[in-house]
PDB file of C-alpha atoms and ligand atoms in Angstrom:
ATOM      1  CA  MET H   1      12.872  -0.715 -19.649  1.00 34.00           C
ATOM      2  CA  THR H   2      12.754  -2.479 -16.289  1.00 38.00           C
ATOM      3  CA  ALA H   3       9.312  -3.866 -15.096  1.00 41.00           C
ATOM      4  CA  ARG H   4       7.740  -1.544 -12.431  1.00 43.00           C
ATOM      5  CA  PRO H   5       5.484  -2.573  -9.799  1.00 47.00           C
ATOM      6  CA  ASN H   6       2.204  -1.729 -11.349  1.00 45.00           C
ATOM      7  CA  ASP H   7       2.826  -2.479 -14.980  1.00 50.00           C
ATOM      8  CA  ASP H   8      -0.246  -4.563 -15.184  1.00 67.00           C
ATOM      9  CA  ASN H   9      -2.320  -1.673 -13.944  1.00 84.00           C
ATOM     10  CA  ARG H  10      -4.394  -3.984 -11.783  1.00 94.00           C
ATOM     11  CA  ILE H  11      -6.312  -2.536  -8.676  1.00 98.00           C
ATOM     12  CA  LYS H  12      -4.740  -3.546  -5.572  1.00 98.00           C
ATOM     13  CA  ILE H  13      -6.096  -3.527  -2.114  1.00 98.00           C
ATOM     14  CA  ALA H  14      -3.952  -3.005   1.233  1.00 98.00           C
ATOM     15  CA  PRO H  15      -5.448  -3.894   4.404  1.00 98.00           C
ATOM     16  CA  SER H  16      -4.091  -1.485   7.190  1.00 98.00           C
ATOM     17  CA  ILE H  17      -3.543  -3.947  10.269  1.00 98.00           C
ATOM     18  CA  LEU H  18      -4.310  -0.532  12.513  1.00 98.00           C
ATOM     19  CA  SER H  19      -7.962  -1.836  12.727  1.00 98.00           C
ATOM     20  CA  ALA H  20      -7.175  -5.343  13.289  1.00 98.00           C
ATOM     21  CA  ASP H  21      -7.385  -7.394  16.424  1.00 98.00           C
ATOM     22  CA  LEU H  22      -3.813  -7.077  17.332  1.00 97.00           C
ATOM     23  CA  SER H  23      -4.341  -9.870  19.953  1.00 97.00           C
ATOM     24  CA  ARG H  24      -4.162 -12.363  17.091  1.00 97.00           C
ATOM     25  CA  LEU H  25      -2.339 -10.539  14.418  1.00 98.00           C
ATOM     26  CA  ALA H  26      -0.645 -13.048  12.509  1.00 98.00           C
ATOM     27  CA  GLU H  27      -4.037 -14.802  11.854  1.00 98.00           C
ATOM     28  CA  GLN H  28      -5.622 -11.481  10.793  1.00 98.00           C
ATOM     29  CA  VAL H  29      -2.864 -11.041   8.171  1.00 98.00           C
ATOM     30  CA  LYS H  30      -3.033 -14.660   7.129  1.00 98.00           C
ATOM     31  CA  GLU H  31      -6.940 -14.148   6.703  1.00 98.00           C
ATOM     32  CA  VAL H  32      -6.594 -11.207   4.294  1.00 98.00           C
ATOM     33  CA  GLU H  33      -3.765 -12.812   2.136  1.00 98.00           C
ATOM     34  CA  ALA H  34      -6.124 -15.463   1.743  1.00 98.00           C
ATOM     35  CA  ALA H  35      -8.767 -13.261   0.659  1.00 98.00           C
ATOM     36  CA  GLY H  36      -6.817 -11.731  -1.782  1.00 98.00           C
ATOM     37  CA  ALA H  37      -4.903  -8.866  -0.323  1.00 98.00           C
ATOM     38  CA  ASP H  38      -1.978  -7.622  -2.293  1.00 98.00           C
ATOM     39  CA  ARG H  39       0.125  -6.028   0.324  1.00 98.00           C
ATOM     40  CA  ILE H  40      -0.210  -5.218   4.110  1.00 98.00           C
ATOM     41  CA  HIS H  41      -0.171  -1.699   5.222  1.00 99.00           C
ATOM     42  CA  VAL H  42       1.540  -0.987   8.477  1.00 98.00           C
ATOM     43  CA  ASP H  43       0.610   2.524  10.290  1.00 98.00           C
ATOM     44  CA  VAL H  44       3.617   3.940  12.010  1.00 98.00           C
ATOM     45  CA  MET H  45       2.671   6.726  14.275  1.00 98.00           C
ATOM     46  CA  ASP H  46       4.971   8.755  16.909  1.00 98.00           C
ATOM     47  CA  GLY H  47       2.764  10.768  18.892  1.00 98.00           C
ATOM     48  CA  ARG H  48       4.342  14.078  17.404  1.00 97.00           C
ATOM     49  CA  PHE H  49       3.618  13.793  13.786  1.00 98.00           C
ATOM     50  CA  VAL H  50       0.346  12.500  14.319  1.00 98.00           C
ATOM     51  CA  PRO H  51      -1.514  12.674  17.591  1.00 98.00           C
ATOM     52  CA  ASN H  52      -1.531   8.859  18.112  1.00 98.00           C
ATOM     53  CA  ILE H  53       1.179   6.160  18.706  1.00 98.00           C
ATOM     54  CA  THR H  54       1.341   2.716  17.016  1.00 98.00           C
ATOM     55  CA  PHE H  55       3.955   0.386  15.941  1.00 97.00           C
ATOM     56  CA  GLY H  56       7.736   0.273  15.437  1.00 98.00           C
ATOM     57  CA  PRO H  57      10.183  -1.988  13.853  1.00 98.00           C
ATOM     58  CA  VAL H  58       9.664  -4.925  16.178  1.00 98.00           C
ATOM     59  CA  LEU H  59       6.226  -5.167  15.120  1.00 98.00           C
ATOM     60  CA  VAL H  60       7.330  -5.454  11.479  1.00 98.00           C
ATOM     61  CA  LYS H  61      10.066  -8.218  12.395  1.00 98.00           C
ATOM     62  CA  SER H  62       7.333 -10.506  14.230  1.00 97.00           C
ATOM     63  CA  LEU H  63       4.856  -9.869  11.383  1.00 98.00           C
ATOM     64  CA  ARG H  64       7.403 -10.635   8.527  1.00 98.00           C
ATOM     65  CA  PRO H  65       7.267 -14.346   8.993  1.00 98.00           C
ATOM     66  CA  ALA H  66       3.580 -14.553   9.100  1.00 98.00           C
ATOM     67  CA  THR H  67       2.740 -13.618   5.549  1.00 98.00           C
ATOM     68  CA  THR H  68       4.570 -13.749   2.075  1.00 98.00           C
ATOM     69  CA  LEU H  69       2.805 -10.716   1.241  1.00 98.00           C
ATOM     70  CA  PRO H  70       4.677  -6.950   1.046  1.00 98.00           C
ATOM     71  CA  LEU H  71       4.723  -5.276   4.219  1.00 98.00           C
ATOM     72  CA  GLU H  72       4.374  -1.572   3.122  1.00 98.00           C
ATOM     73  CA  THR H  73       5.296   0.577   5.943  1.00 99.00           C
ATOM     74  CA  HIS H  74       3.742   4.303   6.588  1.00 99.00           C
ATOM     75  CA  LEU H  75       5.910   6.460   8.538  1.00 98.00           C
ATOM     76  CA  MET H  76       3.675   9.091   9.884  1.00 98.00           C
ATOM     77  CA  ILE H  77       6.649  10.365  12.084  1.00 98.00           C
ATOM     78  CA  HIS H  78       8.801  13.529  12.440  1.00 95.00           C
ATOM     79  CA  ASP H  79      12.018  13.015  10.774  1.00 93.00           C
ATOM     80  CA  PRO H  80      11.821   9.493   9.542  1.00 98.00           C
ATOM     81  CA  ASP H  81      15.653   9.192   8.410  1.00 98.00           C
ATOM     82  CA  ALA H  82      16.382   7.895  11.967  1.00 97.00           C
ATOM     83  CA  PHE H  83      14.595   4.905  11.526  1.00 98.00           C
ATOM     84  CA  LEU H  84      14.817   3.753   7.738  1.00 98.00           C
ATOM     85  CA  GLU H  85      17.678   1.257   8.749  1.00 98.00           C
ATOM     86  CA  ALA H  86      15.689  -0.184  11.379  1.00 98.00           C
ATOM     87  CA  PHE H  87      12.471  -0.645   9.404  1.00 98.00           C
ATOM     88  CA  ALA H  88      14.598  -2.330   6.318  1.00 98.00           C
ATOM     89  CA  GLU H  89      16.285  -4.563   8.767  1.00 98.00           C
ATOM     90  CA  ALA H  90      12.955  -5.515  10.325  1.00 98.00           C
ATOM     91  CA  GLY H  91      11.774  -6.628   7.036  1.00 98.00           C
ATOM     92  CA  SER H  92       9.690  -3.815   5.630  1.00 98.00           C
ATOM     93  CA  THR H  93       9.180  -4.053   1.484  1.00 98.00           C
ATOM     94  CA  SER H  94       8.551  -0.450   1.103  1.00 98.00           C
ATOM     95  CA  LEU H  95       8.624   2.599   3.140  1.00 99.00           C
ATOM     96  CA  ILE H  96       6.224   5.733   2.702  1.00 99.00           C
ATOM     97  CA  VAL H  97       7.171   9.058   4.294  1.00 98.00           C
ATOM     98  CA  HIS H  98       5.221  12.304   4.379  1.00 98.00           C
ATOM     99  CA  VAL H  99       6.249  15.616   2.510  1.00 98.00           C
ATOM    100  CA  GLU H 100       5.197  17.449   5.764  1.00 98.00           C
ATOM    101  CA  GLY H 101       7.401  15.095   7.922  1.00 95.00           C
ATOM    102  CA  ALA H 102      10.359  14.955   6.078  1.00 96.00           C
ATOM    103  CA  LEU H 103      12.774  18.196   5.939  1.00 94.00           C
ATOM    104  CA  HIS H 104      15.390  16.765   3.221  1.00 97.00           C
ATOM    105  CA  LEU H 105      12.785  14.626   1.274  1.00 98.00           C
ATOM    106  CA  HIS H 106      15.177  13.921  -1.603  1.00 98.00           C
ATOM    107  CA  ARG H 107      18.047  12.455   0.643  1.00 98.00           C
ATOM    108  CA  THR H 108      15.414  10.248   2.445  1.00 98.00           C
ATOM    109  CA  VAL H 109      14.039   8.979  -0.565  1.00 98.00           C
ATOM    110  CA  GLN H 110      17.495   8.177  -2.040  1.00 98.00           C
ATOM    111  CA  ARG H 111      18.378   6.464   1.301  1.00 98.00           C
ATOM    112  CA  ILE H 112      15.024   4.443   1.148  1.00 98.00           C
ATOM    113  CA  LYS H 113      15.972   3.330  -2.358  1.00 98.00           C
ATOM    114  CA  GLY H 114      19.674   2.734  -1.455  1.00 98.00           C
ATOM    115  CA  LEU H 115      18.504   0.034   1.379  1.00 98.00           C
ATOM    116  CA  GLY H 116      16.652  -1.598  -1.613  1.00 98.00           C
ATOM    117  CA  LEU H 117      13.110  -0.897  -0.592  1.00 98.00           C
ATOM    118  CA  GLY H 118      10.122   0.872  -2.704  1.00 98.00           C
ATOM    119  CA  ALA H 119      10.085   4.538  -1.787  1.00 98.00           C
ATOM    120  CA  GLY H 120       6.838   6.388  -1.487  1.00 98.00           C
ATOM    121  CA  VAL H 121       5.743   9.755  -0.513  1.00 98.00           C
ATOM    122  CA  ALA H 122       2.572  10.705   1.156  1.00 98.00           C
ATOM    123  CA  ILE H 123       0.659  14.130   0.986  1.00 98.00           C
ATOM    124  CA  ASN H 124      -2.108  15.158   4.008  1.00 98.00           C
ATOM    125  CA  PRO H 125      -5.137  16.668   2.676  1.00 98.00           C
ATOM    126  CA  ALA H 126      -4.303  20.111   3.025  1.00 98.00           C
ATOM    127  CA  THR H 127      -1.119  19.608   1.031  1.00 98.00           C
ATOM    128  CA  PRO H 128      -1.167  20.297  -2.900  1.00 98.00           C
ATOM    129  CA  ALA H 129      -0.245  17.833  -5.438  1.00 98.00           C
ATOM    130  CA  ALA H 130       2.388  20.427  -6.800  1.00 98.00           C
ATOM    131  CA  MET H 131       4.606  19.514  -3.460  1.00 98.00           C
ATOM    132  CA  LEU H 132       5.323  16.291  -5.255  1.00 98.00           C
ATOM    133  CA  ASP H 133       6.744  17.974  -8.613  1.00 98.00           C
ATOM    134  CA  GLU H 134      10.572  18.001  -8.002  1.00 98.00           C
ATOM    135  CA  ILE H 135      10.246  14.151  -6.208  1.00 98.00           C
ATOM    136  CA  LEU H 136       7.937  12.479  -8.451  1.00 98.00           C
ATOM    137  CA  PRO H 137      10.413  11.208 -11.060  1.00 98.00           C
ATOM    138  CA  ASP H 138      11.876   9.146  -8.333  1.00 98.00           C
ATOM    139  CA  LEU H 139       9.185   7.516  -6.429  1.00 98.00           C
ATOM    140  CA  ASP H 140       7.749   4.113  -6.764  1.00 98.00           C
ATOM    141  CA  VAL H 141       4.327   5.128  -4.680  1.00 98.00           C
ATOM    142  CA  VAL H 142       2.524   8.472  -4.332  1.00 98.00           C
ATOM    143  CA  LEU H 143       0.010   8.019  -1.437  1.00 99.00           C
ATOM    144  CA  VAL H 144      -2.734  10.867  -1.387  1.00 99.00           C
ATOM    145  CA  MET H 145      -4.137  10.960   2.189  1.00 99.00           C
ATOM    146  CA  THR H 146      -8.025  11.105   1.935  1.00 99.00           C
ATOM    147  CA  VAL H 147      -8.337  11.649   5.636  1.00 98.00           C
ATOM    148  CA  ASN H 148      -5.992  13.379   8.140  1.00 98.00           C
ATOM    149  CA  PRO H 149      -3.520  10.987   9.448  1.00 98.00           C
ATOM    150  CA  GLY H 150      -3.539   9.594  12.863  1.00 98.00           C
ATOM    151  CA  PHE H 151      -6.876   7.485  12.982  1.00 98.00           C
ATOM    152  CA  GLY H 152      -8.620   4.491  11.515  1.00 98.00           C
ATOM    153  CA  GLY H 153     -12.400   4.827  10.829  1.00 98.00           C
ATOM    154  CA  GLN H 154     -12.469   8.549   9.763  1.00 98.00           C
ATOM    155  CA  THR H 155     -14.873  10.013   7.295  1.00 98.00           C
ATOM    156  CA  PHE H 156     -13.462  10.363   3.445  1.00 98.00           C
ATOM    157  CA  ILE H 157     -12.687  13.943   2.653  1.00 98.00           C
ATOM    158  CA  ARG H 158     -14.331  14.267  -0.625  1.00 98.00           C
ATOM    159  CA  ARG H 159     -12.223  17.426  -1.847  1.00 98.00           C
ATOM    160  CA  THR H 160      -9.159  15.089  -2.113  1.00 98.00           C
ATOM    161  CA  LEU H 161     -10.957  13.374  -4.956  1.00 98.00           C
ATOM    162  CA  SER H 162     -10.035  16.262  -7.387  1.00 98.00           C
ATOM    163  CA  LYS H 163      -6.404  16.037  -6.114  1.00 98.00           C
ATOM    164  CA  VAL H 164      -6.301  12.335  -6.603  1.00 98.00           C
ATOM    165  CA  ARG H 165      -7.086  13.290 -10.300  1.00 98.00           C
ATOM    166  CA  GLU H 166      -4.413  15.891 -10.529  1.00 98.00           C
ATOM    167  CA  VAL H 167      -1.791  13.576  -9.101  1.00 98.00           C
ATOM    168  CA  ARG H 168      -3.060  10.728 -11.824  1.00 98.00           C
ATOM    169  CA  HIS H 169      -2.149  13.312 -14.560  1.00 98.00           C
ATOM    170  CA  MET H 170       1.163  14.032 -13.151  1.00 98.00           C
ATOM    171  CA  ILE H 171       2.241  10.529 -12.849  1.00 98.00           C
ATOM    172  CA  ASP H 172       0.879   9.635 -16.022  1.00 98.00           C
ATOM    173  CA  GLU H 173       2.984  12.609 -17.650  1.00 98.00           C
ATOM    174  CA  VAL H 174       6.249  11.920 -16.012  1.00 97.00           C
ATOM    175  CA  ASN H 175       6.610   8.677 -13.904  1.00 98.00           C
ATOM    176  CA  PRO H 176       3.878   6.204 -15.310  1.00 98.00           C
ATOM    177  CA  GLY H 177       5.290   3.161 -13.200  1.00 97.00           C
ATOM    178  CA  CYS H 178       4.891   4.871 -10.149  1.00 98.00           C
ATOM    179  CA  GLU H 179       1.778   3.608  -8.352  1.00 98.00           C
ATOM    180  CA  LEU H 180      -1.056   6.007  -7.052  1.00 98.00           C
ATOM    181  CA  GLU H 181      -2.514   4.601  -3.689  1.00 98.00           C
ATOM    182  CA  VAL H 182      -4.971   6.393  -1.495  1.00 99.00           C
ATOM    183  CA  ASP H 183      -5.468   6.029   2.329  1.00 99.00           C
ATOM    184  CA  GLY H 184      -8.675   6.710   4.409  1.00 98.00           C
ATOM    185  CA  GLY H 185     -12.205   6.193   4.354  1.00 98.00           C
ATOM    186  CA  VAL H 186     -12.104   3.657   1.634  1.00 98.00           C
ATOM    187  CA  ASP H 187     -15.027   1.687   1.467  1.00 98.00           C
ATOM    188  CA  PRO H 188     -17.419   0.069  -1.003  1.00 98.00           C
ATOM    189  CA  THR H 189     -18.747   3.444  -1.830  1.00 98.00           C
ATOM    190  CA  THR H 190     -15.742   5.612  -2.036  1.00 98.00           C
ATOM    191  CA  ALA H 191     -13.338   2.741  -3.584  1.00 98.00           C
ATOM    192  CA  PRO H 192     -15.083   3.073  -7.012  1.00 98.00           C
ATOM    193  CA  GLU H 193     -14.915   6.881  -6.924  1.00 98.00           C
ATOM    194  CA  LEU H 194     -11.185   6.496  -6.176  1.00 98.00           C
ATOM    195  CA  VAL H 195     -10.491   4.149  -8.713  1.00 98.00           C
ATOM    196  CA  GLU H 196     -12.375   6.357 -11.338  1.00 98.00           C
ATOM    197  CA  ALA H 197     -10.485   9.392 -10.306  1.00 98.00           C
ATOM    198  CA  GLY H 198      -7.101   7.105 -11.008  1.00 98.00           C
ATOM    199  CA  ALA H 199      -6.084   5.238  -7.940  1.00 98.00           C
ATOM    200  CA  ARG H 200      -4.504   2.076  -8.192  1.00 98.00           C
ATOM    201  CA  VAL H 201      -3.744   0.783  -4.722  1.00 98.00           C
ATOM    202  CA  LEU H 202      -6.617   1.129  -1.999  1.00 98.00           C
ATOM    203  CA  VAL H 203      -5.653   1.265   1.605  1.00 99.00           C
ATOM    204  CA  ALA H 204      -8.522  -0.222   3.725  1.00 98.00           C
ATOM    205  CA  GLY H 205      -8.399  -0.546   7.359  1.00 98.00           C
ATOM    206  CA  SER H 206     -12.057  -0.085   9.104  1.00 98.00           C
ATOM    207  CA  SER H 207     -13.943  -1.551   5.988  1.00 98.00           C
ATOM    208  CA  VAL H 208     -11.927  -4.692   6.122  1.00 98.00           C
ATOM    209  CA  TYR H 209     -10.680  -5.341   9.741  1.00 98.00           C
ATOM    210  CA  GLY H 210     -13.826  -3.702  11.333  1.00 98.00           C
ATOM    211  CA  ALA H 211     -16.238  -5.290   9.158  1.00 98.00           C
ATOM    212  CA  ALA H 212     -18.804  -7.036  11.564  1.00 97.00           C
ATOM    213  CA  ASP H 213     -19.048 -10.085   9.643  1.00 98.00           C
ATOM    214  CA  GLY H 214     -15.146 -10.317   9.558  1.00 98.00           C
ATOM    215  CA  PRO H 215     -12.281  -9.350   7.315  1.00 98.00           C
ATOM    216  CA  THR H 216     -12.667 -11.818   4.832  1.00 98.00           C
ATOM    217  CA  ALA H 217     -16.272 -10.422   4.192  1.00 98.00           C
ATOM    218  CA  GLY H 218     -14.947  -6.938   3.891  1.00 98.00           C
ATOM    219  CA  MET H 219     -12.330  -7.823   1.434  1.00 98.00           C
ATOM    220  CA  ALA H 220     -15.107  -9.635  -0.584  1.00 98.00           C
ATOM    221  CA  ARG H 221     -17.420  -6.388  -0.748  1.00 98.00           C
ATOM    222  CA  LEU H 222     -14.719  -3.933  -1.645  1.00 98.00           C
ATOM    223  CA  ALA H 223     -13.575  -6.523  -4.374  1.00 97.00           C
ATOM    224  CA  ARG H 224     -17.207  -6.523  -5.474  1.00 98.00           C
ATOM    225  CA  SER H 225     -17.916  -2.667  -5.396  1.00 98.00           C
ATOM    226  CA  LEU H 226     -15.003  -2.574  -7.705  1.00 97.00           C
ATOM    227  CA  GLY H 227     -16.086  -5.407 -10.103  1.00 95.00           C
ATOM    228  CA  LEU H 228     -13.169  -7.469  -9.144  1.00 92.00           C
TER     229      LEU H 228
HETATM  230  C1  DX5 F 301      -4.977   6.871   9.069  1.00 72.02           C
HETATM  231  C2  DX5 F 301      -3.858   5.752   8.428  1.00 72.02           C
HETATM  232  C3  DX5 F 301      -4.737   4.399   7.572  1.00 72.02           C
HETATM  233  C4  DX5 F 301      -5.864   4.000   8.230  1.00 72.02           C
HETATM  234  C5  DX5 F 301      -6.868   4.002   7.332  1.00 72.02           C
HETATM  235  O1  DX5 F 301      -3.928   7.819   9.718  1.00 72.02           O
HETATM  236  O2  DX5 F 301      -2.858   6.177   7.535  1.00 72.02           O
HETATM  237  O3  DX5 F 301      -3.787   3.796   7.061  1.00 72.02           O
HETATM  238  O4  DX5 F 301      -5.761   2.722   9.040  1.00 72.02           O
HETATM  239  O5  DX5 F 301      -7.968   3.536   8.107  1.00 72.02           O
HETATM  240  P1  DX5 F 301      -9.518   3.742   7.390  1.00 72.02           P
HETATM  241  O6  DX5 F 301      -9.706   2.634   6.312  1.00 72.02           O
HETATM  242  O7  DX5 F 301     -10.347   3.028   8.636  1.00 72.02           O
HETATM  243  O8  DX5 F 301      -9.918   5.042   6.987  1.00 72.02           O
HETATM  244 ZN1   ZN F 302      -1.855   4.554   6.431  1.00 72.02          ZN
END
């Protein structure tokens, strides 16, 4: 059996640059790398799939030399197929697409893998876990959205906790090498609950980059809440 990304079952923190000070992005990314971040989460929004617009491949390209960490790219866009190559060329390490935004999800996932990147699928808060049934065996990551995608700093939707538990069971049954990641409202209060429910990768935007005492302190608080 080949080694899979989460064979060690370690809890990983993925700071989201959505809440970073973009005027000094490289510095902000280096800071969380030094503070123990496992990967950088890049939120791509198109103003259509979600009511906000953010970054494109040019940002990934300019960020790539600033860090040795994986650049996980969360595509909150309609019809992601048109942009897979561009993000691969720019330096993304993995691409996460939404069930709700990809009409031919199986093909999209195969194309991501064909580009040599990690393949992830995200589900929105109102999307049932069962939507993952057919695609789960092919995935490296499942991302359970714990807020509605589009903005940082939203309140954690508690109802998603039971879905995290359900997805944990599904992964353990059919694809134990697949990572279970959560995104939205992750802070020192919700992080331990999410880990208890089965999450192993935690995206954190405002609790890291929005911390009044800075991202290093935000990372430390999160790690402490998890006993890391
Ligand atoms: C929301 C994005 C998140 C966002 C999370 O649409 O997908 O990655 O940055 O932000 P917080 O951690 O502030 O909820
Ligand atoms: Zn995200």
